[in-house]
PDB file of C-alpha atoms in Angstrom:
ATOM      1  CA  MET A 559     -70.053  35.337 -41.044  1.00 47.00           C
ATOM      2  CA  GLU A 560     -66.360  35.811 -41.800  1.00 49.00           C
ATOM      3  CA  LYS A 561     -65.521  35.735 -38.059  1.00 48.00           C
ATOM      4  CA  ARG A 562     -67.413  32.439 -37.628  1.00 49.00           C
ATOM      5  CA  ILE A 563     -65.506  30.811 -40.528  1.00 47.00           C
ATOM      6  CA  LEU A 564     -62.187  31.990 -39.109  1.00 47.00           C
ATOM      7  CA  LEU A 565     -62.997  30.503 -35.659  1.00 43.00           C
ATOM      8  CA  ILE A 566     -63.901  27.151 -37.179  1.00 45.00           C
ATOM      9  CA  TRP A 567     -60.579  27.128 -39.101  1.00 45.00           C
ATOM     10  CA  VAL A 568     -58.540  27.836 -35.934  1.00 44.00           C
ATOM     11  CA  LEU A 569     -60.329  25.117 -33.952  1.00 42.00           C
ATOM     12  CA  THR A 570     -59.848  22.633 -36.768  1.00 47.00           C
ATOM     13  CA  LEU A 571     -56.118  23.421 -36.847  1.00 45.00           C
ATOM     14  CA  CYS A 572     -55.769  22.935 -33.086  1.00 46.00           C
ATOM     15  CA  PHE A 573     -57.589  19.618 -33.030  1.00 43.00           C
ATOM     16  CA  SER A 574     -55.563  18.332 -35.965  1.00 49.00           C
ATOM     17  CA  CYS A 575     -52.324  18.997 -34.018  1.00 49.00           C
ATOM     18  CA  SER A 576     -53.467  17.334 -30.789  1.00 48.00           C
ATOM     19  CA  PRO A 577     -53.007  13.655 -31.755  1.00 50.00           C
ATOM     20  CA  ASP A 578     -49.394  14.215 -32.843  1.00 52.00           C
ATOM     21  CA  SER A 579     -48.570  16.027 -29.604  1.00 48.00           C
ATOM     22  CA  ALA A 580     -50.021  13.232 -27.509  1.00 49.00           C
ATOM     23  CA  THR A 581     -47.819  10.655 -29.192  1.00 53.00           C
ATOM     24  CA  GLU A 582     -44.569  12.535 -28.475  1.00 59.00           C
ATOM     25  CA  GLN A 583     -42.328  10.587 -26.021  1.00 63.00           C
ATOM     26  CA  LEU A 584     -40.205  12.140 -23.284  1.00 58.00           C
ATOM     27  CA  PRO A 585     -36.436  11.467 -23.535  1.00 61.00           C
ATOM     28  CA  GLU A 586     -35.309   8.371 -21.623  1.00 60.00           C
ATOM     29  CA  ILE A 587     -33.682   9.165 -18.268  1.00 61.00           C
ATOM     30  CA  LYS A 588     -30.692   6.887 -17.686  1.00 70.00           C
ATOM     31  CA  GLU A 589     -30.032   5.788 -14.120  1.00 81.00           C
ATOM     32  CA  ALA A 590     -26.746   7.069 -12.701  1.00 92.00           C
ATOM     33  CA  PHE A 591     -24.052   4.508 -11.899  1.00 96.00           C
ATOM     34  CA  SER A 592     -23.692   4.404  -8.122  1.00 96.00           C
ATOM     35  CA  VAL A 593     -21.229   2.542  -5.880  1.00 97.00           C
ATOM     36  CA  THR A 594     -21.309   2.022  -2.110  1.00 98.00           C
ATOM     37  CA  LEU A 595     -18.183   1.134  -0.107  1.00 98.00           C
ATOM     38  CA  THR A 596     -18.370  -0.489   3.341  1.00 98.00           C
ATOM     39  CA  PRO A 597     -15.162  -1.064   5.376  1.00 98.00           C
ATOM     40  CA  SER A 598     -15.059  -4.190   7.547  1.00 98.00           C
ATOM     41  CA  VAL A 599     -13.621  -2.259  10.536  1.00 97.00           C
ATOM     42  CA  THR A 600     -14.333   0.986  12.316  1.00 95.00           C
ATOM     43  CA  GLU A 601     -10.730   1.507  13.459  1.00 97.00           C
ATOM     44  CA  VAL A 602      -7.706   1.010  11.203  1.00 98.00           C
ATOM     45  CA  THR A 603      -4.398   0.164  12.887  1.00 98.00           C
ATOM     46  CA  VAL A 604      -0.825  -0.245  11.646  1.00 98.00           C
ATOM     47  CA  ASP A 605      -0.220  -3.356   9.494  1.00 98.00           C
ATOM     48  CA  ILE A 606      -3.581  -4.969  10.291  1.00 97.00           C
ATOM     49  CA  PRO A 607      -5.349  -5.951   7.035  1.00 97.00           C
ATOM     50  CA  PHE A 608      -9.031  -5.214   6.477  1.00 98.00           C
ATOM     51  CA  GLU A 609     -11.575  -5.378   3.666  1.00 98.00           C
ATOM     52  CA  VAL A 610     -13.862  -2.924   1.909  1.00 98.00           C
ATOM     53  CA  LYS A 611     -17.046  -4.402   0.430  1.00 98.00           C
ATOM     54  CA  VAL A 612     -18.199  -2.960  -2.908  1.00 98.00           C
ATOM     55  CA  GLN A 613     -21.877  -2.772  -3.869  1.00 97.00           C
ATOM     56  CA  SER A 614     -23.315  -1.138  -6.983  1.00 97.00           C
ATOM     57  CA  ASN A 615     -26.528  -0.756  -8.964  1.00 95.00           C
ATOM     58  CA  GLU A 616     -24.827  -2.097 -12.120  1.00 96.00           C
ATOM     59  CA  ALA A 617     -22.297  -4.860 -12.629  1.00 96.00           C
ATOM     60  CA  ILE A 618     -18.703  -3.577 -12.362  1.00 97.00           C
ATOM     61  CA  PHE A 619     -16.284  -4.351 -15.183  1.00 97.00           C
ATOM     62  CA  GLU A 620     -13.135  -2.713 -13.768  1.00 98.00           C
ATOM     63  CA  ILE A 621     -11.801  -1.188 -10.551  1.00 98.00           C
ATOM     64  CA  THR A 622      -8.732   1.059 -10.585  1.00 98.00           C
ATOM     65  CA  ARG A 623      -6.877   2.303  -7.529  1.00 98.00           C
ATOM     66  CA  ILE A 624      -5.302   5.695  -8.205  1.00 97.00           C
ATOM     67  CA  LEU A 625      -2.027   6.086  -6.317  1.00 95.00           C
ATOM     68  CA  GLU A 626       0.242   9.115  -6.131  1.00 91.00           C
ATOM     69  CA  ASN A 627       2.535   8.044  -8.977  1.00 93.00           C
ATOM     70  CA  SER A 628       0.868   4.926 -10.385  1.00 95.00           C
ATOM     71  CA  THR A 629      -2.331   2.910 -10.624  1.00 97.00           C
ATOM     72  CA  GLN A 630      -3.482  -0.642  -9.869  1.00 97.00           C
ATOM     73  CA  SER A 631      -6.408  -2.279 -11.654  1.00 97.00           C
ATOM     74  CA  VAL A 632      -8.498  -5.403 -11.697  1.00 97.00           C
ATOM     75  CA  SER A 633     -10.995  -6.121 -14.474  1.00 96.00           C
ATOM     76  CA  SER A 634     -13.337  -8.837 -15.637  1.00 95.00           C
ATOM     77  CA  LEU A 635     -11.847 -11.443 -17.959  1.00 90.00           C
ATOM     78  CA  MET A 636     -14.598 -11.034 -20.566  1.00 90.00           C
ATOM     79  CA  PRO A 637     -15.949  -7.757 -21.998  1.00 87.00           C
ATOM     80  CA  GLY A 638     -19.537  -7.119 -21.001  1.00 88.00           C
ATOM     81  CA  THR A 639     -19.311  -9.238 -17.857  1.00 93.00           C
ATOM     82  CA  GLY A 640     -18.914  -8.079 -14.292  1.00 95.00           C
ATOM     83  CA  LEU A 641     -16.351  -8.886 -11.619  1.00 96.00           C
ATOM     84  CA  ASP A 642     -17.210 -11.833  -9.397  1.00 94.00           C
ATOM     85  CA  GLU A 643     -18.416 -11.405  -5.830  1.00 91.00           C
ATOM     86  CA  GLN A 644     -15.056 -12.348  -4.308  1.00 90.00           C
ATOM     87  CA  THR A 645     -13.218  -9.654  -6.258  1.00 93.00           C
ATOM     88  CA  LEU A 646     -15.655  -7.064  -4.927  1.00 96.00           C
ATOM     89  CA  ASN A 647     -14.086  -7.473  -1.471  1.00 97.00           C
ATOM     90  CA  LEU A 648     -11.097  -5.128  -1.625  1.00 98.00           C
ATOM     91  CA  HIS A 649      -8.051  -5.615   0.625  1.00 98.00           C
ATOM     92  CA  PHE A 650      -6.040  -2.871   2.313  1.00 98.00           C
ATOM     93  CA  GLN A 651      -3.254  -2.543   4.858  1.00 98.00           C
ATOM     94  CA  PHE A 652      -1.376   0.551   5.998  1.00 98.00           C
ATOM     95  CA  GLY A 653       2.099   0.617   7.505  1.00 97.00           C
ATOM     96  CA  TYR A 654       2.308   4.117   8.977  1.00 97.00           C
ATOM     97  CA  ILE A 655       0.482   6.171  11.610  1.00 98.00           C
ATOM     98  CA  ARG A 656      -1.134   8.886   9.499  1.00 97.00           C
ATOM     99  CA  ASN A 657      -4.193   9.710   7.411  1.00 98.00           C
ATOM    100  CA  GLU A 658      -4.488   7.527   4.322  1.00 97.00           C
ATOM    101  CA  ASP A 659      -6.667   8.230   1.306  1.00 97.00           C
ATOM    102  CA  VAL A 660      -7.875   5.451  -1.000  1.00 98.00           C
ATOM    103  CA  LYS A 661      -9.063   6.743  -4.371  1.00 98.00           C
ATOM    104  CA  LEU A 662     -10.906   4.228  -6.532  1.00 98.00           C
ATOM    105  CA  GLU A 663     -12.396   4.505 -10.005  1.00 98.00           C
ATOM    106  CA  PHE A 664     -15.192   2.113 -10.996  1.00 98.00           C
ATOM    107  CA  THR A 665     -16.245   1.278 -14.551  1.00 97.00           C
ATOM    108  CA  SER A 666     -19.561  -0.470 -15.175  1.00 96.00           C
ATOM    109  CA  ILE A 667     -20.144  -3.050 -17.897  1.00 96.00           C
ATOM    110  CA  SER A 668     -21.891  -0.340 -19.938  1.00 95.00           C
ATOM    111  CA  GLY A 669     -18.885   1.991 -19.681  1.00 95.00           C
ATOM    112  CA  LYS A 670     -20.155   4.378 -17.024  1.00 96.00           C
ATOM    113  CA  LYS A 671     -17.545   5.631 -14.555  1.00 96.00           C
ATOM    114  CA  THR A 672     -17.620   6.924 -11.014  1.00 97.00           C
ATOM    115  CA  THR A 673     -14.879   7.736  -8.509  1.00 98.00           C
ATOM    116  CA  LYS A 674     -14.936   7.228  -4.748  1.00 98.00           C
ATOM    117  CA  THR A 675     -12.440   8.293  -2.086  1.00 98.00           C
ATOM    118  CA  LEU A 676     -12.159   6.769   1.371  1.00 98.00           C
ATOM    119  CA  ASN A 677     -10.164   8.365   4.181  1.00 98.00           C
ATOM    120  CA  PHE A 678      -8.713   6.353   7.048  1.00 98.00           C
ATOM    121  CA  ASN A 679      -7.059   7.591  10.217  1.00 98.00           C
ATOM    122  CA  VAL A 680      -4.436   4.913  10.924  1.00 98.00           C
ATOM    123  CA  THR A 681      -3.638   4.481  14.619  1.00 98.00           C
ATOM    124  CA  ARG A 682      -0.918   2.556  16.435  1.00 98.00           C
ATOM    125  CA  GLY A 683      -3.008  -0.221  17.938  1.00 97.00           C
ATOM    126  CA  ASN A 684      -0.627  -2.797  19.451  1.00 96.00           C
ATOM    127  CA  ALA A 685       2.201  -2.015  17.046  1.00 98.00           C
ATOM    128  CA  VAL A 686       5.807  -2.146  18.201  1.00 99.00           C
ATOM    129  CA  LYS A 687       8.043   0.856  17.559  1.00 99.00           C
ATOM    130  CA  VAL A 688      11.589   0.316  16.263  1.00 99.00           C
ATOM    131  CA  ILE A 689      13.743   2.857  18.087  1.00 99.00           C
ATOM    132  CA  GLY A 690      17.300   1.707  17.384  1.00 98.00           C
ATOM    133  CA  PHE A 691      19.629  -0.611  15.484  1.00 98.00           C
ATOM    134  CA  ARG A 692      23.209  -1.633  16.205  1.00 98.00           C
ATOM    135  CA  ILE A 693      25.801  -3.683  14.355  1.00 97.00           C
ATOM    136  CA  ASN A 694      27.981  -5.298  17.013  1.00 97.00           C
ATOM    137  CA  SER A 695      30.179  -7.191  14.585  1.00 96.00           C
ATOM    138  CA  PHE A 696      30.335  -8.663  11.089  1.00 95.00           C
ATOM    139  CA  TYR A 697      32.733 -10.772   9.073  1.00 93.00           C
ATOM    140  CA  ASN A 698      36.022  -8.963   8.354  1.00 95.00           C
ATOM    141  CA  MET A 699      35.035  -6.015  10.504  1.00 96.00           C
ATOM    142  CA  ASN A 700      37.834  -3.404  10.412  1.00 96.00           C
ATOM    143  CA  GLY A 701      39.280  -5.319   7.460  1.00 95.00           C
ATOM    144  CA  THR A 702      39.575  -4.478   3.768  1.00 95.00           C
ATOM    145  CA  TRP A 703      36.358  -4.407   1.740  1.00 93.00           C
ATOM    146  CA  ASP A 704      37.566  -2.106  -1.023  1.00 90.00           C
ATOM    147  CA  GLU A 705      40.798  -3.649  -2.264  1.00 89.00           C
ATOM    148  CA  GLU A 706      41.789  -0.689  -4.427  1.00 90.00           C
ATOM    149  CA  TYR A 707      42.886   1.105  -1.264  1.00 92.00           C
ATOM    150  CA  ALA A 708      46.062   0.533   0.763  1.00 94.00           C
ATOM    151  CA  GLU A 709      46.038  -1.272   4.098  1.00 91.00           C
ATOM    152  CA  ASP A 710      46.479   1.983   6.013  1.00 91.00           C
ATOM    153  CA  ASP A 711      43.796   3.856   4.042  1.00 94.00           C
ATOM    154  CA  PRO A 712      40.438   4.151   5.899  1.00 94.00           C
ATOM    155  CA  ASN A 713      38.621   4.055   2.546  1.00 94.00           C
ATOM    156  CA  ARG A 714      39.267   0.293   2.471  1.00 95.00           C
ATOM    157  CA  LEU A 715      36.704  -0.187   5.264  1.00 97.00           C
ATOM    158  CA  ALA A 716      33.081  -1.124   4.602  1.00 97.00           C
ATOM    159  CA  ASP A 717      30.673   1.648   3.643  1.00 97.00           C
ATOM    160  CA  ILE A 718      27.787   0.632   5.879  1.00 97.00           C
ATOM    161  CA  ILE A 719      24.176   0.558   4.769  1.00 96.00           C
ATOM    162  CA  PHE A 720      21.256  -1.304   6.328  1.00 96.00           C
ATOM    163  CA  SER A 721      17.611  -1.919   5.514  1.00 96.00           C
ATOM    164  CA  LEU A 722      14.430  -2.992   7.269  1.00 97.00           C
ATOM    165  CA  SER A 723      11.565  -4.808   5.543  1.00 97.00           C
ATOM    166  CA  LYS A 724       8.109  -5.915   6.655  1.00 97.00           C
ATOM    167  CA  LEU A 725       5.020  -7.641   5.245  1.00 97.00           C
ATOM    168  CA  LYS A 726       2.826  -5.528   3.007  1.00 97.00           C
ATOM    169  CA  ASN A 727      -0.293  -6.061   0.920  1.00 96.00           C
ATOM    170  CA  ILE A 728       0.703  -6.349  -2.754  1.00 93.00           C
ATOM    171  CA  HIS A 729      -2.564  -5.588  -4.578  1.00 97.00           C
ATOM    172  CA  PHE A 730      -5.947  -4.430  -3.339  1.00 98.00           C
ATOM    173  CA  SER A 731      -7.729  -7.232  -5.227  1.00 96.00           C
ATOM    174  CA  LYS A 732      -6.115  -9.995  -3.126  1.00 96.00           C
ATOM    175  CA  ALA A 733      -5.273 -10.616   0.524  1.00 95.00           C
ATOM    176  CA  THR A 734      -1.726 -11.683  -0.433  1.00 95.00           C
ATOM    177  CA  VAL A 735       1.156 -10.075   1.480  1.00 95.00           C
ATOM    178  CA  ASP A 736       4.862 -10.110   0.744  1.00 96.00           C
ATOM    179  CA  MET A 737       8.048  -8.731   2.262  1.00 96.00           C
ATOM    180  CA  ARG A 738       8.690  -5.171   1.072  1.00 96.00           C
ATOM    181  CA  LEU A 739      11.342  -2.557   1.828  1.00 97.00           C
ATOM    182  CA  TRP A 740      10.294  -0.457   4.794  1.00 97.00           C
ATOM    183  CA  TYR A 741      13.358   1.619   5.711  1.00 98.00           C
ATOM    184  CA  LEU A 742      16.674   2.167   3.930  1.00 97.00           C
ATOM    185  CA  SER A 743      19.456   3.925   5.796  1.00 96.00           C
ATOM    186  CA  PRO A 744      21.847   6.493   4.392  1.00 96.00           C
ATOM    187  CA  ILE A 745      25.360   5.246   3.557  1.00 96.00           C
ATOM    188  CA  TYR A 746      27.938   5.551   6.330  1.00 96.00           C
ATOM    189  CA  PRO A 747      31.432   5.527   4.750  1.00 96.00           C
ATOM    190  CA  ASN A 748      34.349   3.664   6.250  1.00 96.00           C
ATOM    191  CA  GLN A 749      32.486   2.177   9.247  1.00 96.00           C
ATOM    192  CA  GLN A 750      31.985   5.669  10.624  1.00 94.00           C
ATOM    193  CA  GLN A 751      28.803   4.574  12.382  1.00 96.00           C
ATOM    194  CA  LEU A 752      27.568   1.203  13.651  1.00 97.00           C
ATOM    195  CA  GLU A 753      24.715   2.292  15.935  1.00 98.00           C
ATOM    196  CA  TRP A 754      21.626   4.326  15.056  1.00 98.00           C
ATOM    197  CA  ASP A 755      18.833   6.100  16.901  1.00 98.00           C
ATOM    198  CA  LEU A 756      15.655   5.451  14.898  1.00 98.00           C
ATOM    199  CA  SER A 757      13.179   6.855  17.410  1.00 98.00           C
ATOM    200  CA  GLN A 758      12.279   9.807  15.164  1.00 98.00           C
ATOM    201  CA  GLU A 759      11.695   7.679  12.044  1.00 98.00           C
ATOM    202  CA  GLU A 760       8.155   6.626  13.079  1.00 98.00           C
ATOM    203  CA  LEU A 761       8.823   2.941  12.350  1.00 99.00           C
ATOM    204  CA  TYR A 762       5.844   0.959  13.667  1.00 99.00           C
ATOM    205  CA  ILE A 763       5.114  -2.696  12.978  1.00 99.00           C
ATOM    206  CA  SER A 764       2.421  -5.115  14.126  1.00 98.00           C
ATOM    207  CA  ASP A 765       3.397  -7.209  17.139  1.00 97.00           C
ATOM    208  CA  ARG A 766       2.326 -10.265  15.119  1.00 96.00           C
ATOM    209  CA  SER A 767       4.490  -9.499  12.107  1.00 97.00           C
ATOM    210  CA  ILE A 768       8.049 -10.219  10.969  1.00 97.00           C
ATOM    211  CA  ILE A 769      10.969  -7.814  10.607  1.00 97.00           C
ATOM    212  CA  GLU A 770      13.651  -8.630   8.072  1.00 95.00           C
ATOM    213  CA  PHE A 771      16.820  -6.604   7.857  1.00 90.00           C
ATOM    214  CA  GLY A 772      20.058  -6.624   5.926  1.00 93.00           C
ATOM    215  CA  ILE A 773      23.496  -5.116   6.407  1.00 95.00           C
ATOM    216  CA  GLY A 774      25.786  -4.350   3.528  1.00 95.00           C
ATOM    217  CA  ASP A 775      28.873  -2.659   2.136  1.00 96.00           C
ATOM    218  CA  ASP A 776      27.774  -0.156  -0.485  1.00 94.00           C
ATOM    219  CA  ASP A 777      30.076   0.119  -3.517  1.00 88.00           C
ATOM    220  CA  GLY A 778      27.896   2.646  -5.351  1.00 85.00           C
ATOM    221  CA  ASN A 779      25.568   2.386  -8.358  1.00 84.00           C
ATOM    222  CA  GLY A 780      23.416  -0.198  -6.599  1.00 81.00           C
ATOM    223  CA  ILE A 781      26.339  -2.597  -6.181  1.00 86.00           C
ATOM    224  CA  GLY A 782      27.411  -3.931  -2.799  1.00 90.00           C
ATOM    225  CA  GLN A 783      28.320  -6.885  -0.638  1.00 92.00           C
ATOM    226  CA  ASP A 784      26.321  -8.649   2.061  1.00 93.00           C
ATOM    227  CA  LEU A 785      28.055  -8.192   5.399  1.00 94.00           C
ATOM    228  CA  ALA A 786      26.039 -11.065   6.847  1.00 91.00           C
ATOM    229  CA  ARG A 787      27.299 -13.371   4.039  1.00 87.00           C
ATOM    230  CA  SER A 788      23.944 -15.123   3.940  1.00 79.00           C
ATOM    231  CA  SER A 789      21.433 -15.599   1.139  1.00 61.00           C
ATOM    232  CA  GLN A 790      18.679 -15.370   3.763  1.00 70.00           C
ATOM    233  CA  GLU A 791      17.643 -12.070   5.298  1.00 68.00           C
ATOM    234  CA  LEU A 792      18.067 -11.759   9.032  1.00 88.00           C
ATOM    235  CA  SER A 793      14.576 -11.897  10.523  1.00 94.00           C
ATOM    236  CA  ILE A 794      12.724 -11.516  13.811  1.00 96.00           C
ATOM    237  CA  ARG A 795       9.252 -12.960  14.413  1.00 97.00           C
ATOM    238  CA  LEU A 796       7.736 -10.465  16.812  1.00 98.00           C
ATOM    239  CA  THR A 797       4.954 -12.843  17.785  1.00 97.00           C
ATOM    240  CA  ASP A 798       7.621 -14.929  19.585  1.00 97.00           C
ATOM    241  CA  TYR A 799       8.301 -11.989  21.921  1.00 98.00           C
ATOM    242  CA  ARG A 800       4.775 -10.717  22.604  1.00 96.00           C
ATOM    243  CA  ASP A 801       4.743 -12.121  26.147  1.00 97.00           C
ATOM    244  CA  THR A 802       8.228 -11.032  27.243  1.00 98.00           C
ATOM    245  CA  LYS A 803       8.356  -7.731  25.297  1.00 98.00           C
ATOM    246  CA  PRO A 804      12.135  -7.266  25.368  1.00 98.00           C
ATOM    247  CA  THR A 805      13.485  -3.773  24.710  1.00 98.00           C
ATOM    248  CA  GLU A 806      16.368  -5.271  22.729  1.00 99.00           C
ATOM    249  CA  ILE A 807      16.571  -8.369  20.551  1.00 98.00           C
ATOM    250  CA  ASN A 808      19.962  -9.722  19.527  1.00 96.00           C
ATOM    251  CA  LEU A 809      20.713 -11.894  16.502  1.00 94.00           C
ATOM    252  CA  SER A 810      24.099 -13.512  15.972  1.00 93.00           C
ATOM    253  CA  ASN A 811      25.614 -16.286  13.897  1.00 92.00           C
ATOM    254  CA  GLU A 812      29.168 -17.500  14.426  1.00 91.00           C
ATOM    255  CA  GLU A 813      29.315 -19.280  11.067  1.00 90.00           C
ATOM    256  CA  TYR A 814      28.489 -16.125   9.128  1.00 92.00           C
ATOM    257  CA  GLY A 815      30.174 -13.809  11.599  1.00 92.00           C
ATOM    258  CA  TYR A 816      27.417 -11.305  12.289  1.00 93.00           C
ATOM    259  CA  ASP A 817      26.014  -9.937  15.547  1.00 95.00           C
ATOM    260  CA  VAL A 818      23.293  -7.287  15.467  1.00 96.00           C
ATOM    261  CA  SER A 819      20.778  -5.811  17.902  1.00 98.00           C
ATOM    262  CA  LEU A 820      17.370  -4.205  17.414  1.00 98.00           C
ATOM    263  CA  GLN A 821      15.877  -1.877  20.041  1.00 99.00           C
ATOM    264  CA  LEU A 822      12.084  -1.862  20.427  1.00 98.00           C
ATOM    265  CA  GLU A 823       9.356  -0.008  22.275  1.00 99.00           C
ATOM    266  CA  TRP A 824       6.316  -2.117  23.245  1.00 98.00           C
ATOM    267  CA  LEU A 825       2.957  -1.033  24.625  1.00 94.00           C
TER     268      LEU A 825
END
């Protein structure tokens, strides 16, 4: 009799617990934030811009490009809202023949984050190679540029420096390009050198682009004088030479007194 009463008590206890157990809910599983990146090209070549289309399973509030020593970002104007469709087409352009990594961090409107890295093998394509530069003459060549020195002192001569610039994408969120420094030479004191072999510098530029260059007298501490005496950079539109493909292009101006030559290697 005692065993039968005990069994009834155990069964009663079990049944009384069952309804509560059935009403217990499993924890909600949140969907992971995922982003897919699709480049518009299969081959990336020097200086040729291309796009990367961004798709995600949740609206994106912010995109950050993580560079070696800095970052670039674009975000929605209003908290809780996503970037528009146009902004989700990212713009890239690479100026050197090498492997390039693009590291991007995405933040959803709910605050979730994910990071994606794309790797591109940049090839030459139809790019022109700059292999040499020569200053044939400039205003007051062999004259005094540093007046603190005597007329027979070689230190009075110009301390030559030159630069090359080309078009470069400014920010991955826009297709805008602007002229940016591409190559800056060492300083050559007292006109010691006026011609340079640049064939080992790996300077490639699209045959549809523009080269701008400057020549100067370096006085130190970022101060100098323009040997071309012009507020405008000297420039060459390579697209004007695509048919003839000259190995040397000369620019001169009698009014400003400069004469320079650029040596090129075309495909």
